[in-house]
Structures are given as structure tokens and as C-alpha cells.
Amino acid sequence: MFWNKKKCIANVMEGRCCNCRRCVRICRHGVLETCEVSGRMTTFVNRPERCTGCGKCRAVCPEKAIELIEKYG
Ligand code: SF4
Ligand code: SF4
């Protein structure tokens, strides 16, 4: 599937994510983070400004929990 690298950004769909951290490890820009939030492990986009929309995180996600959404601004 084609997507415009400059206009998209990764988004983690929390309900599907099993916190395996594959996306965190593959991202070369340190965009994603897994840590405990309110007593629950959570993987999220911590540095959205660094995301290039390359889609590597989405490709490795076993739960299909990452989508590329339109970047705002
Ligand atoms: S690869 Fe997918 S399931 Fe694993 S932590 Fe990332 S978003 Fe969650
Ligand atoms: S789309 Fe690319 S740059 Fe953005 S979080 Fe995923 S792997 Fe990192």
C-alpha cells in the first residue's frame, strides 16, 4: 500500500496492542515508547515530531495495532 511519507504519522491503537515492543525496537527515530501509565503497560507515540511515516513499525506489528494517520499542521 502506498502512503505519503511526509503527511502521515504512526498511531498506536491501544486496544489491540500487546506491548511486544517490536515497533519500539525497529523505529530508528525513537518515536515509540513502552512504559507504565497509571499502573498499566502502554505503547504510544512519544515523539510524534520525529516520525517520518515510514511505516516500518506498522509492518512488524503482529497485532495490526499501528495505523498511519494524517499529520496535523
Ligand atoms: S508492535 Fe504492535 S503490538 Fe507490539 S508493541 Fe508495537 S503496537 Fe503494540
Ligand atoms: S512510521 Fe517509521 S518513523 Fe514513524 S514511528 Fe513508525 S517506524 Fe518510527
Coordinates of C-alpha atoms and ligand atoms in Angstrom, one line a residue:
M1 CA 0.0 0.0 0.0
F2 CA 1.2 3.5 -0.9
W3 CA 1.2 6.3 1.6
N4 CA 2.8 9.7 1.5
K5 CA 5.8 9.7 3.9
K6 CA 5.6 13.4 4.6
K7 CA 1.9 13.6 5.5
C8 CA 1.5 10.5 7.7
I9 CA 2.4 9.7 11.3
A10 CA 2.1 6.5 13.3
N11 CA -0.7 5.9 15.8
V12 CA -1.0 3.0 18.2
M13 CA -4.5 1.6 18.6
E14 CA -4.2 0.8 22.3
G15 CA -7.0 -1.9 22.4
R16 CA -5.1 -4.1 20.0
C17 CA -1.5 -3.6 21.3
C18 CA 0.1 -6.4 23.4
N19 CA 3.2 -4.3 24.2
C20 CA 5.6 -6.7 22.5
R21 CA 7.8 -3.6 21.7
R22 CA 8.7 -4.7 18.2
C23 CA 7.7 -1.3 16.9
V24 CA 9.8 0.4 19.6
R25 CA 12.9 -1.6 18.6
I26 CA 12.5 -1.1 14.8
C27 CA 11.9 2.6 14.8
R28 CA 15.2 4.4 14.1
H29 CA 13.9 7.7 15.3
G30 CA 12.9 6.8 18.8
V31 CA 9.3 7.8 18.2
L32 CA 7.6 5.0 20.1
E33 CA 7.8 4.2 23.8
T34 CA 6.6 1.5 26.1
C35 CA 6.2 2.3 29.8
E36 CA 3.8 2.0 32.7
V37 CA 1.0 4.5 32.6
S38 CA -1.5 4.5 35.5
G39 CA -0.3 1.0 36.5
R40 CA -0.7 -0.4 33.0
M41 CA 1.9 -1.1 30.4
T42 CA 1.3 1.1 27.4
T43 CA 2.9 1.6 24.0
F44 CA 2.4 5.0 22.5
V45 CA 3.8 7.7 20.2
N46 CA 6.1 9.6 22.5
R47 CA 7.8 11.8 20.0
P48 CA 5.5 12.4 17.1
E49 CA 7.6 15.2 15.7
R50 CA 10.3 12.7 14.8
C51 CA 8.0 10.3 12.9
T52 CA 8.7 10.2 9.2
G53 CA 5.7 8.0 8.4
C54 CA 8.0 5.2 7.0
G55 CA 5.6 2.5 8.1
K56 CA 8.2 0.1 9.5
C57 CA 6.5 -0.1 12.8
R58 CA 3.2 -1.0 11.2
A59 CA 4.9 -3.7 9.1
V60 CA 6.4 -5.5 12.1
C61 CA 3.3 -5.2 14.4
P62 CA 1.9 -8.7 14.9
E63 CA -1.4 -7.3 16.2
K64 CA -2.0 -4.8 13.4
A65 CA -2.2 -2.2 16.1
I66 CA -0.5 0.6 14.3
E67 CA -2.1 2.8 11.7
L68 CA -0.7 5.7 9.8
I69 CA -2.8 8.7 10.2
E70 CA -2.7 12.2 8.6
K71 CA -0.3 14.6 10.2
Y72 CA -1.9 17.7 11.6
G73 CA -0.4 21.1 10.9
Ligands
SF4_1 S1 4.5 -4.0 17.6 FE1 2.3 -3.7 17.8 S2 1.6 -5.0 19.4 FE2 3.8 -4.8 19.6 S3 4.1 -3.0 21.0 FE3 4.1 -2.2 18.9 S4 2.0 -1.6 18.6 FE4 2.0 -3.0 20.3
SF4_2 S1 6.4 5.3 10.9 FE1 8.6 5.0 10.9 S2 9.4 6.8 12.0 FE2 7.2 6.7 12.5 S3 7.1 5.6 14.4 FE3 6.9 4.1 12.7 S4 9.0 3.3 12.3 FE4 9.2 5.2 13.5

